[in-house]
Coordinates of C-alpha atoms in Angstrom, one line a residue:
Chain Z
X1 CA -37.3 -28.0 55.8
X2 CA -40.6 -28.1 57.6
X3 CA -42.2 -25.0 59.3
X4 CA -43.9 -26.4 62.4
X5 CA -47.6 -26.0 63.2
X6 CA -48.8 -24.2 66.4
X7 CA -49.5 -27.6 67.9
X8 CA -46.0 -28.8 67.3
X9 CA -44.7 -25.4 68.6
X10 CA -46.8 -25.7 71.8
X11 CA -45.3 -29.2 72.4
X12 CA -41.8 -27.8 72.1
X13 CA -42.5 -24.9 74.5
X14 CA -44.0 -27.2 77.0
X15 CA -40.9 -29.4 76.9
X16 CA -38.6 -26.4 77.1
X17 CA -40.6 -25.1 80.0
X18 CA -40.3 -28.4 81.8
X19 CA -36.6 -28.7 81.3
X20 CA -35.4 -25.1 81.5
X21 CA -38.3 -22.8 82.5
X22 CA -38.6 -21.3 79.0
X23 CA -42.1 -20.1 78.4
X24 CA -42.2 -18.4 75.0
X25 CA -40.6 -18.6 71.6
X26 CA -41.7 -15.5 69.5
X27 CA -40.4 -17.1 66.3
X28 CA -41.3 -19.5 63.5
X29 CA -39.9 -22.9 64.4
X30 CA -38.6 -24.8 61.4
X31 CA -37.6 -28.5 61.6
X32 CA -34.7 -29.7 59.5
X33 CA -34.5 -33.5 59.2
X34 CA -36.0 -35.5 62.0
X35 CA -34.4 -33.7 65.0
X36 CA -32.9 -30.3 64.3
X37 CA -35.0 -27.2 65.2
X38 CA -34.3 -23.7 63.9
X39 CA -35.8 -20.3 64.8
X40 CA -36.7 -17.8 62.2
X41 CA -37.6 -14.2 63.1
X42 CA -37.9 -12.8 59.6
X43 CA -41.0 -11.4 57.8
X44 CA -41.5 -14.1 55.1
X45 CA -44.6 -16.2 55.4
X46 CA -44.6 -20.0 55.7
X47 CA -45.9 -20.1 52.1
X48 CA -43.2 -17.9 50.8
X49 CA -40.6 -20.0 52.5
X50 CA -42.1 -23.1 51.0
X51 CA -41.8 -21.7 47.5
X52 CA -38.4 -20.3 48.1
X53 CA -37.1 -23.7 49.3
X54 CA -38.5 -25.3 46.2
X55 CA -37.1 -22.7 43.8
X56 CA -33.7 -21.8 45.3
X57 CA -33.2 -24.6 47.8
X58 CA -32.7 -23.1 51.3
X59 CA -29.5 -24.4 52.9
X60 CA -30.1 -22.9 56.3
X61 CA -32.7 -20.6 57.8
X62 CA -32.5 -18.7 61.1
X63 CA -30.7 -20.1 64.0
X64 CA -30.1 -23.7 65.0
X65 CA -31.3 -23.6 68.6
X66 CA -32.2 -27.1 69.6
X67 CA -32.4 -30.8 68.8
X68 CA -34.9 -33.5 69.8
X69 CA -33.2 -36.3 71.7
X70 CA -35.4 -39.1 72.9
X71 CA -38.4 -36.9 73.6
X72 CA -36.2 -34.4 75.4
X73 CA -34.6 -31.2 74.0
X74 CA -30.9 -30.4 73.8
X75 CA -30.3 -26.6 73.4
X76 CA -27.4 -25.5 71.2
X77 CA -24.9 -23.0 72.7
X78 CA -26.5 -20.4 70.5
X79 CA -30.0 -21.4 71.6
X80 CA -28.9 -21.0 75.2
X81 CA -27.5 -17.6 74.4
X82 CA -30.7 -16.5 72.6
X83 CA -33.0 -17.7 75.3
X84 CA -30.8 -16.9 78.3
X85 CA -33.2 -14.4 79.9
X86 CA -35.8 -17.1 80.1
X87 CA -33.7 -20.0 81.4
X88 CA -34.4 -20.6 85.1
X89 CA -34.2 -24.3 85.7
X90 CA -31.4 -26.9 85.7
X91 CA -28.6 -24.3 85.8
X92 CA -25.2 -25.5 87.1
X93 CA -22.6 -23.0 88.2
X94 CA -19.1 -23.8 87.2
X95 CA -15.8 -22.6 88.8
X96 CA -13.1 -21.1 86.6
X97 CA -11.3 -24.4 86.0
X98 CA -14.5 -26.2 85.0
X99 CA -15.6 -23.3 82.8
X100 CA -12.2 -23.4 81.0
X101 CA -12.5 -27.2 80.5
X102 CA -16.0 -26.8 79.2
X103 CA -15.1 -24.1 76.7
X104 CA -12.3 -26.4 75.4
X105 CA -15.0 -29.0 74.7
X106 CA -14.2 -31.4 77.5
X107 CA -16.7 -33.4 79.5
X108 CA -16.9 -32.4 83.2
X109 CA -16.4 -35.2 85.6
X110 CA -18.7 -35.1 88.7
X111 CA -16.7 -35.8 91.8
X112 CA -16.7 -34.8 95.5
X113 CA -13.4 -33.0 94.9
X114 CA -15.3 -30.6 92.7
X115 CA -17.9 -30.1 95.4
X116 CA -15.4 -28.5 97.7
X117 CA -14.3 -26.0 95.0
X118 CA -17.5 -24.5 93.8
X119 CA -20.6 -22.9 95.1
X120 CA -23.2 -25.4 94.0
X121 CA -22.8 -29.0 93.2
X122 CA -22.2 -30.3 89.7
X123 CA -21.3 -33.3 91.7
X124 CA -24.8 -33.9 93.2
X125 CA -26.8 -33.4 90.0
X126 CA -29.4 -35.9 88.8
X127 CA -29.6 -37.2 85.2
X128 CA -30.7 -34.9 82.5
X129 CA -30.0 -31.7 80.5
X130 CA -28.2 -28.9 82.3
X131 CA -27.3 -25.4 81.5
X132 CA -23.7 -24.5 82.4
X133 CA -23.2 -21.1 83.9
X134 CA -20.0 -19.2 84.8
X135 CA -19.8 -15.6 86.1
X136 CA -23.3 -14.7 84.8
X137 CA -22.5 -16.2 81.4
X138 CA -24.4 -19.2 80.1
X139 CA -21.9 -21.4 78.3
X140 CA -24.1 -24.0 76.7
X141 CA -26.1 -27.2 77.4
X142 CA -24.8 -30.5 78.6
X143 CA -26.2 -33.8 79.7
X144 CA -25.5 -35.2 83.1
X145 CA -25.1 -39.0 83.3
X146 CA -24.7 -38.8 87.1
X147 CA -20.9 -39.3 86.7
X148 CA -20.1 -36.6 84.2
X149 CA -21.6 -33.7 82.2
X150 CA -21.3 -34.6 78.5
X151 CA -20.1 -31.7 76.4
X152 CA -21.7 -31.0 73.0
X153 CA -19.7 -27.9 72.0
X154 CA -19.1 -28.0 68.3
X155 CA -15.5 -28.4 67.4
X156 CA -15.2 -25.1 65.6
X157 CA -16.5 -23.3 68.7
X158 CA -14.1 -24.7 71.2
X159 CA -11.4 -22.6 72.7
X160 CA -8.0 -24.1 71.7
X161 CA -5.7 -24.8 74.6
Chain N
X1 CA 7.7 -10.6 60.4
X2 CA 5.4 -9.6 57.5
X3 CA 6.4 -11.0 54.1
X4 CA 6.3 -8.4 51.3
X5 CA 6.3 -8.9 47.6
X6 CA 7.2 -6.2 45.1
X7 CA 4.2 -5.0 43.0
X8 CA 4.4 -5.7 39.3
X9 CA 5.5 -2.7 37.2
X10 CA 2.1 -2.6 35.4
X11 CA 0.3 -2.2 38.7
X12 CA 2.6 0.6 39.7
X13 CA 2.0 2.4 36.4
X14 CA -1.8 2.0 36.8
X15 CA -1.7 3.4 40.4
X16 CA 0.3 6.4 39.1
X17 CA -2.5 7.1 36.7
X18 CA -5.3 6.5 39.2
X19 CA -3.7 8.6 42.0
X20 CA -2.1 11.1 39.7
X21 CA 0.3 12.4 42.3
X22 CA 3.9 11.2 42.8
X23 CA 3.9 11.6 46.6
X24 CA 0.5 9.9 46.8
X25 CA 1.8 6.9 44.9
X26 CA 4.9 6.7 47.1
X27 CA 2.7 6.9 50.2
X28 CA 0.4 4.2 48.8
X29 CA 3.2 1.7 48.2
X30 CA 5.0 2.5 51.4
X31 CA 1.8 1.9 53.4
X32 CA 1.4 -1.4 51.5
X33 CA 4.5 -2.7 53.3
X34 CA 3.0 -2.1 56.8
X35 CA 0.5 -3.9 58.8
X36 CA -2.7 -2.2 60.0
X37 CA -4.3 -2.4 63.4
X38 CA -6.8 -5.2 64.0
X39 CA -10.5 -4.2 64.4
X40 CA -13.6 -5.9 65.7
X41 CA -17.3 -5.0 65.5
X42 CA -19.4 -5.4 68.6
X43 CA -22.4 -7.6 68.2
X44 CA -25.1 -5.2 69.5
X45 CA -27.7 -8.1 69.3
X46 CA -25.9 -9.7 72.3
X47 CA -24.0 -7.0 74.2
X48 CA -23.5 -3.3 74.4
X49 CA -20.2 -1.7 73.2
X50 CA -19.6 -0.4 76.7
X51 CA -20.0 -3.8 78.4
X52 CA -17.8 -5.6 75.8
X53 CA -15.1 -2.9 76.0
X54 CA -15.1 -3.2 79.8
X55 CA -14.6 -7.0 79.5
X56 CA -11.8 -6.7 76.9
X57 CA -10.0 -4.1 78.9
X58 CA -10.1 -6.4 81.9
X59 CA -8.2 -8.9 79.8
X60 CA -5.5 -6.2 79.4
X61 CA -6.3 -5.3 75.9
X62 CA -5.7 -1.7 74.8
X63 CA -8.9 -0.7 73.0
X64 CA -10.1 2.4 71.1
X65 CA -13.3 3.4 69.4
X66 CA -11.9 5.4 66.4
X67 CA -15.1 6.2 64.5
X68 CA -17.4 9.0 65.8
X69 CA -21.0 7.9 66.4
X70 CA -20.1 4.2 65.8
X71 CA -19.2 2.9 69.3
X72 CA -19.6 -0.7 67.9
X73 CA -16.5 -0.2 65.8
X74 CA -13.5 -1.0 67.9
X75 CA -9.8 -1.1 67.2
X76 CA -7.3 -3.2 69.1
X77 CA -4.2 -1.1 69.9
X78 CA -2.4 -3.8 71.7
X79 CA -0.1 -6.3 70.0
X80 CA -2.0 -9.6 70.6
X81 CA -0.7 -13.1 70.2
X82 CA -1.5 -14.7 66.9
X83 CA -5.0 -16.1 67.1
X84 CA -5.8 -14.4 70.4
X85 CA -8.7 -12.4 68.9
X86 CA -10.3 -15.6 67.6
X87 CA -9.9 -17.7 70.6
X88 CA -11.2 -15.3 73.3
X89 CA -14.3 -16.4 75.2
X90 CA -16.1 -13.3 74.0
X91 CA -15.5 -14.3 70.4
X92 CA -16.7 -17.8 71.0
X93 CA -19.9 -16.4 72.5
X94 CA -20.5 -14.2 69.5
X95 CA -19.9 -10.8 71.2
X96 CA -17.8 -9.5 68.4
X97 CA -16.7 -10.1 64.8
X98 CA -13.2 -9.6 63.6
X99 CA -13.6 -7.3 60.7
X100 CA -11.5 -4.7 58.9
X101 CA -13.0 -1.2 59.4
X102 CA -13.3 -0.4 55.7
X103 CA -15.2 -3.6 55.1
X104 CA -17.9 -2.2 57.5
X105 CA -18.5 0.7 55.2
X106 CA -20.7 -1.2 52.7
X107 CA -23.4 -1.8 55.3
X108 CA -23.1 1.7 56.8
X109 CA -23.8 3.0 53.2
X110 CA -26.6 0.5 52.6
X111 CA -28.4 1.2 55.9
X112 CA -30.7 -1.8 55.9
X113 CA -33.9 -1.1 58.0
X114 CA -35.9 -3.5 60.2
X115 CA -38.7 -4.1 57.7
X116 CA -36.4 -4.6 54.7
X117 CA -36.0 -7.7 52.6
X118 CA -32.3 -7.7 51.7
X119 CA -30.1 -9.8 49.4
X120 CA -26.4 -10.3 50.2
X121 CA -25.3 -11.9 46.9
X122 CA -21.7 -12.8 47.8
X123 CA -22.1 -13.2 51.5
X124 CA -19.4 -15.5 52.9
X125 CA -17.8 -15.4 55.4
X126 CA -20.6 -13.3 56.8
X127 CA -19.1 -10.1 58.1
X128 CA -21.5 -7.9 56.3
X129 CA -24.5 -10.2 56.7
X130 CA -24.1 -10.2 60.4
X131 CA -23.6 -6.4 60.4
X132 CA -26.8 -6.0 58.4
X133 CA -28.8 -8.3 60.7
X134 CA -27.6 -6.4 63.7
X135 CA -28.7 -3.1 62.2
X136 CA -32.1 -4.8 61.3
X137 CA -32.4 -6.1 64.9
X138 CA -33.0 -9.6 63.5
X139 CA -36.1 -8.4 61.8
X140 CA -37.0 -8.1 58.1
X141 CA -35.2 -10.8 56.1
X142 CA -31.8 -11.3 54.5
X143 CA -31.1 -13.9 51.9
X144 CA -27.3 -14.6 52.2
X145 CA -25.8 -16.4 49.2
X146 CA -22.5 -17.8 48.3
X147 CA -21.3 -20.5 46.0
X148 CA -18.6 -22.6 47.6
X149 CA -19.7 -25.2 50.2
X150 CA -16.7 -24.5 52.4
X151 CA -17.5 -20.8 52.5
X152 CA -21.1 -21.6 53.1
X153 CA -20.1 -23.6 56.2
X154 CA -18.1 -20.6 57.5
X155 CA -21.0 -18.2 56.7
X156 CA -23.5 -20.5 58.6
X157 CA -21.2 -20.9 61.6
X158 CA -20.7 -17.1 61.8
X159 CA -24.4 -16.5 61.6
X160 CA -25.0 -19.0 64.4
X161 CA -22.3 -17.5 66.6
X162 CA -23.8 -14.1 66.1
X163 CA -27.3 -15.3 67.0
X164 CA -28.8 -14.3 63.7
X165 CA -32.4 -15.4 63.3
X166 CA -33.6 -13.4 60.3
X167 CA -31.4 -14.9 57.6
X168 CA -31.8 -17.5 54.9
X169 CA -28.7 -19.1 53.5
X170 CA -28.5 -20.3 49.9
X171 CA -25.7 -21.9 47.8
X172 CA -25.7 -20.9 44.2
X173 CA -23.6 -19.1 41.7
X174 CA -24.8 -15.5 42.0
X175 CA -26.1 -15.3 38.5
X176 CA -28.0 -18.5 38.8
X177 CA -29.6 -17.4 42.1
X178 CA -30.7 -14.1 40.5
X179 CA -32.2 -16.0 37.5
X180 CA -34.1 -18.4 39.8
X181 CA -35.4 -15.6 41.9
X182 CA -36.5 -13.6 38.9
X183 CA -38.7 -16.6 37.9
X184 CA -39.9 -17.3 41.5
X185 CA -43.6 -17.7 42.2
X186 CA -43.1 -15.6 45.3
X187 CA -42.1 -12.6 43.0
X188 CA -39.7 -11.6 45.7
X189 CA -38.0 -8.3 45.1
X190 CA -35.5 -6.6 47.5
X191 CA -35.5 -3.2 49.2
X192 CA -31.7 -3.5 49.7
X193 CA -29.1 -5.5 47.9
X194 CA -25.4 -5.8 48.6
X195 CA -23.1 -7.0 45.8
X196 CA -19.7 -7.2 47.5
X197 CA -18.2 -8.7 44.4
X198 CA -15.3 -11.2 44.3
X199 CA -12.4 -9.0 43.1
X200 CA -8.6 -8.8 42.5
X201 CA -8.1 -7.6 46.1
X202 CA -5.7 -4.7 45.4
X203 CA -7.1 -3.0 48.5
X204 CA -6.2 -5.9 50.8
X205 CA -2.6 -5.8 50.0
X206 CA -1.6 -5.1 53.6
X207 CA -3.2 -8.2 55.0
X208 CA -2.8 -10.4 51.9
X209 CA 0.6 -9.5 50.4
X210 CA 0.3 -12.5 48.1
X211 CA -2.2 -10.5 46.1
X212 CA 0.7 -9.0 44.2
X213 CA 1.8 -12.4 43.0
X214 CA -1.6 -13.3 41.5
X215 CA -2.3 -9.9 40.0
X216 CA -2.5 -9.4 36.2
X217 CA -4.3 -7.1 33.9
X218 CA -6.0 -10.1 32.3
X219 CA -7.4 -11.0 35.7
X220 CA -8.9 -7.5 36.1
X221 CA -10.6 -7.7 32.7
X222 CA -12.1 -11.2 33.5
X223 CA -13.3 -10.1 36.9
X224 CA -14.8 -6.9 35.4
X225 CA -16.9 -8.8 32.9
X226 CA -18.1 -11.1 35.7
X227 CA -18.9 -8.2 38.0
X228 CA -20.9 -6.4 35.4
X229 CA -23.1 -9.5 35.0
X230 CA -23.5 -10.0 38.7
X231 CA -24.4 -6.4 39.4
X232 CA -26.8 -6.3 36.5
X233 CA -28.6 -9.5 37.6
X234 CA -28.9 -8.2 41.1
X235 CA -30.2 -4.9 40.0
X236 CA -33.1 -6.6 38.2
X237 CA -34.2 -8.0 41.6
X238 CA -34.3 -4.6 43.3
X239 CA -37.7 -2.9 44.0
X240 CA -38.3 0.5 42.4
X241 CA -36.7 3.0 44.8
X242 CA -34.8 0.2 46.3
X243 CA -31.1 0.7 46.9
X244 CA -28.1 -1.4 46.0
X245 CA -24.5 -1.1 47.2
X246 CA -21.8 -2.4 44.8
X247 CA -18.5 -2.8 46.5
X248 CA -15.1 -4.3 46.0
X249 CA -11.8 -4.3 47.9
X250 CA -9.8 -3.3 44.9
X251 CA -8.8 -0.1 43.0
X252 CA -8.9 -1.2 39.4
X253 CA -11.4 0.9 37.4
X254 CA -12.3 -2.2 35.3
X255 CA -13.8 -3.7 38.5
X256 CA -15.3 -0.5 39.8
X257 CA -16.2 2.6 37.8
X258 CA -16.6 0.6 34.6
X259 CA -19.1 -1.7 36.3
X260 CA -21.1 1.3 37.6
X261 CA -21.0 2.9 34.1
X262 CA -22.3 -0.3 32.6
X263 CA -25.3 -0.2 35.0
X264 CA -25.9 3.5 34.2
X265 CA -25.8 2.7 30.5
X266 CA -28.3 -0.1 30.8
X267 CA -30.7 0.6 33.6
X268 CA -32.8 3.5 34.9
X269 CA -30.9 4.3 38.1
X270 CA -29.2 7.1 39.9
X271 CA -26.1 7.1 42.0
X272 CA -26.6 8.3 45.5
X273 CA -24.2 10.4 47.6
X274 CA -22.5 8.4 50.4
X275 CA -21.3 10.0 53.6
X276 CA -18.8 7.8 55.4
X277 CA -17.1 8.3 58.7
X278 CA -13.6 7.7 57.2
X279 CA -11.6 9.6 54.6
X280 CA -12.6 8.7 51.1
X281 CA -12.2 10.1 47.6
X282 CA -14.6 10.3 44.6
X283 CA -14.7 7.8 41.8
X284 CA -12.4 8.6 38.9
X285 CA -13.6 10.5 35.9
X286 CA -12.0 8.5 33.1
X287 CA -9.9 5.4 32.4
X288 CA -7.8 4.6 29.3
X289 CA -9.5 7.3 27.3
X290 CA -13.1 6.3 28.3
X291 CA -14.9 9.2 30.1
X292 CA -17.3 8.1 32.8
X293 CA -20.6 9.8 33.6
X294 CA -20.2 12.7 36.1
X295 CA -22.6 10.7 38.4
X296 CA -19.7 8.3 39.1
X297 CA -17.9 10.9 41.1
X298 CA -20.5 10.1 43.8
X299 CA -18.9 6.6 44.1
X300 CA -16.3 6.3 46.8
X301 CA -12.7 5.2 46.8
X302 CA -10.9 4.4 50.0
X303 CA -7.1 4.1 50.0
X304 CA -5.2 2.4 52.8
X305 CA -2.7 5.3 53.3
X306 CA -5.6 7.8 53.8
X307 CA -6.9 6.1 57.0
X308 CA -4.2 3.5 57.9
X309 CA -6.8 0.9 57.0
X310 CA -7.4 -1.3 53.9
X311 CA -8.5 -0.1 50.5
X312 CA -12.1 -0.3 49.2
X313 CA -14.5 1.0 46.5
X314 CA -18.2 1.4 46.9
X315 CA -21.1 2.9 45.1
X316 CA -24.7 3.3 46.2
X317 CA -27.4 3.0 43.5
X318 CA -31.1 3.7 43.6
X319 CA -33.4 2.1 41.0
X320 CA -35.8 4.6 39.5
X321 CA -37.9 2.2 37.3
X322 CA -37.8 -1.3 35.9
X323 CA -37.1 0.2 32.5
X324 CA -33.9 -0.8 30.6
X325 CA -32.1 1.7 28.4
X326 CA -29.7 1.3 25.7
X327 CA -27.9 4.6 25.4
X328 CA -24.7 5.3 23.6
X329 CA -22.2 7.1 25.8

């Protein structure tokens, strides 16, 4: 568990801004392991958290909101929910069928068939991280390979068919 | 169809003494054979009660808000398919928590505030932690503890789903956590503590009929001993003038009034009046020849047949000083 410095936090915000238009994170960011980033909004100081972790071993703190992946950031579904009012870039609108597939944890194929069914093209997206949107609801973050959107929905959060 | 087990004769005899009214006892055990309505609590961190209710009604669900001044408490009047509540998109997005209404009463009694440091000693699966965090608007801090790794995973998943950012999760035996915190360099003490103690579950008989099979008087005594230790250890971490709610989902005095009496005997505390938005009855005055302090009447008993809900016990305690006392009753 490592509370990040303001320099590290600035780097994360810059990357989030580049990918999704997010410009502020009014939280303490805590890194777990090499990649996982959590947000803590509580009133304990970094020093208090450090001692608590030593003395009572903190299993988790705050919300897991993002993960570093090859110098880019993947938002968790809960990170997307938390920051939804700031997300302005790389949003893909899904139709009902695609949204249902996404919520079941399935990847979304990118095809011209889809292009005829929906307002904006999942089909014509470039590589990179995308926010999936359906009826004003943000349903998480996926990665476009150019041929499909890879789904990272945790198993326990998927809707069973 | 719901499976029903007959209560053991000793349990029936005990409920006769506790309720002290033949018709009441009959109503209690008749109600135990029925199933209550499902309830959810709206996650006000993410959505307003009105917006969620509108969405759920659009799905064809028949919804009511049975508790005055608590629009976030919602009862589902429709007969839903098994699992339907848990697999709805709104559930996945963390817009509600499936929670029995009586279990919401502990946090309504505790009333955590936005600048509080709170301890939820037996927190999994997280219904009360998420309720407290919502009331605190994700400010202050909650330490949410439980022992079992599987239960911790469920607790953590529920906190994530609910968008909780002010909570620290720890995995310890409750007594061990309290001992470690007592020695902590941070000298952390809490404004509010919830001890929702593991119990014999007599109050959950409608949703967990198997409770009757596991029930024994020996179990109640063992649990009572454990609960006294847990509540005492937690109380020592409370700030002066801090408040603690001790609650169980059972009716046995060994796990309820006797625990509170133990705290009154050993610590400088007072019992606070609790006003709940559902029907409740006062704590009982004596059990098996032992008279309790009149203060214990301020504790609250909730019976399933009074509200068509589940059964519960809760008591709100204020710490007056760090002094310990050793008085003979």
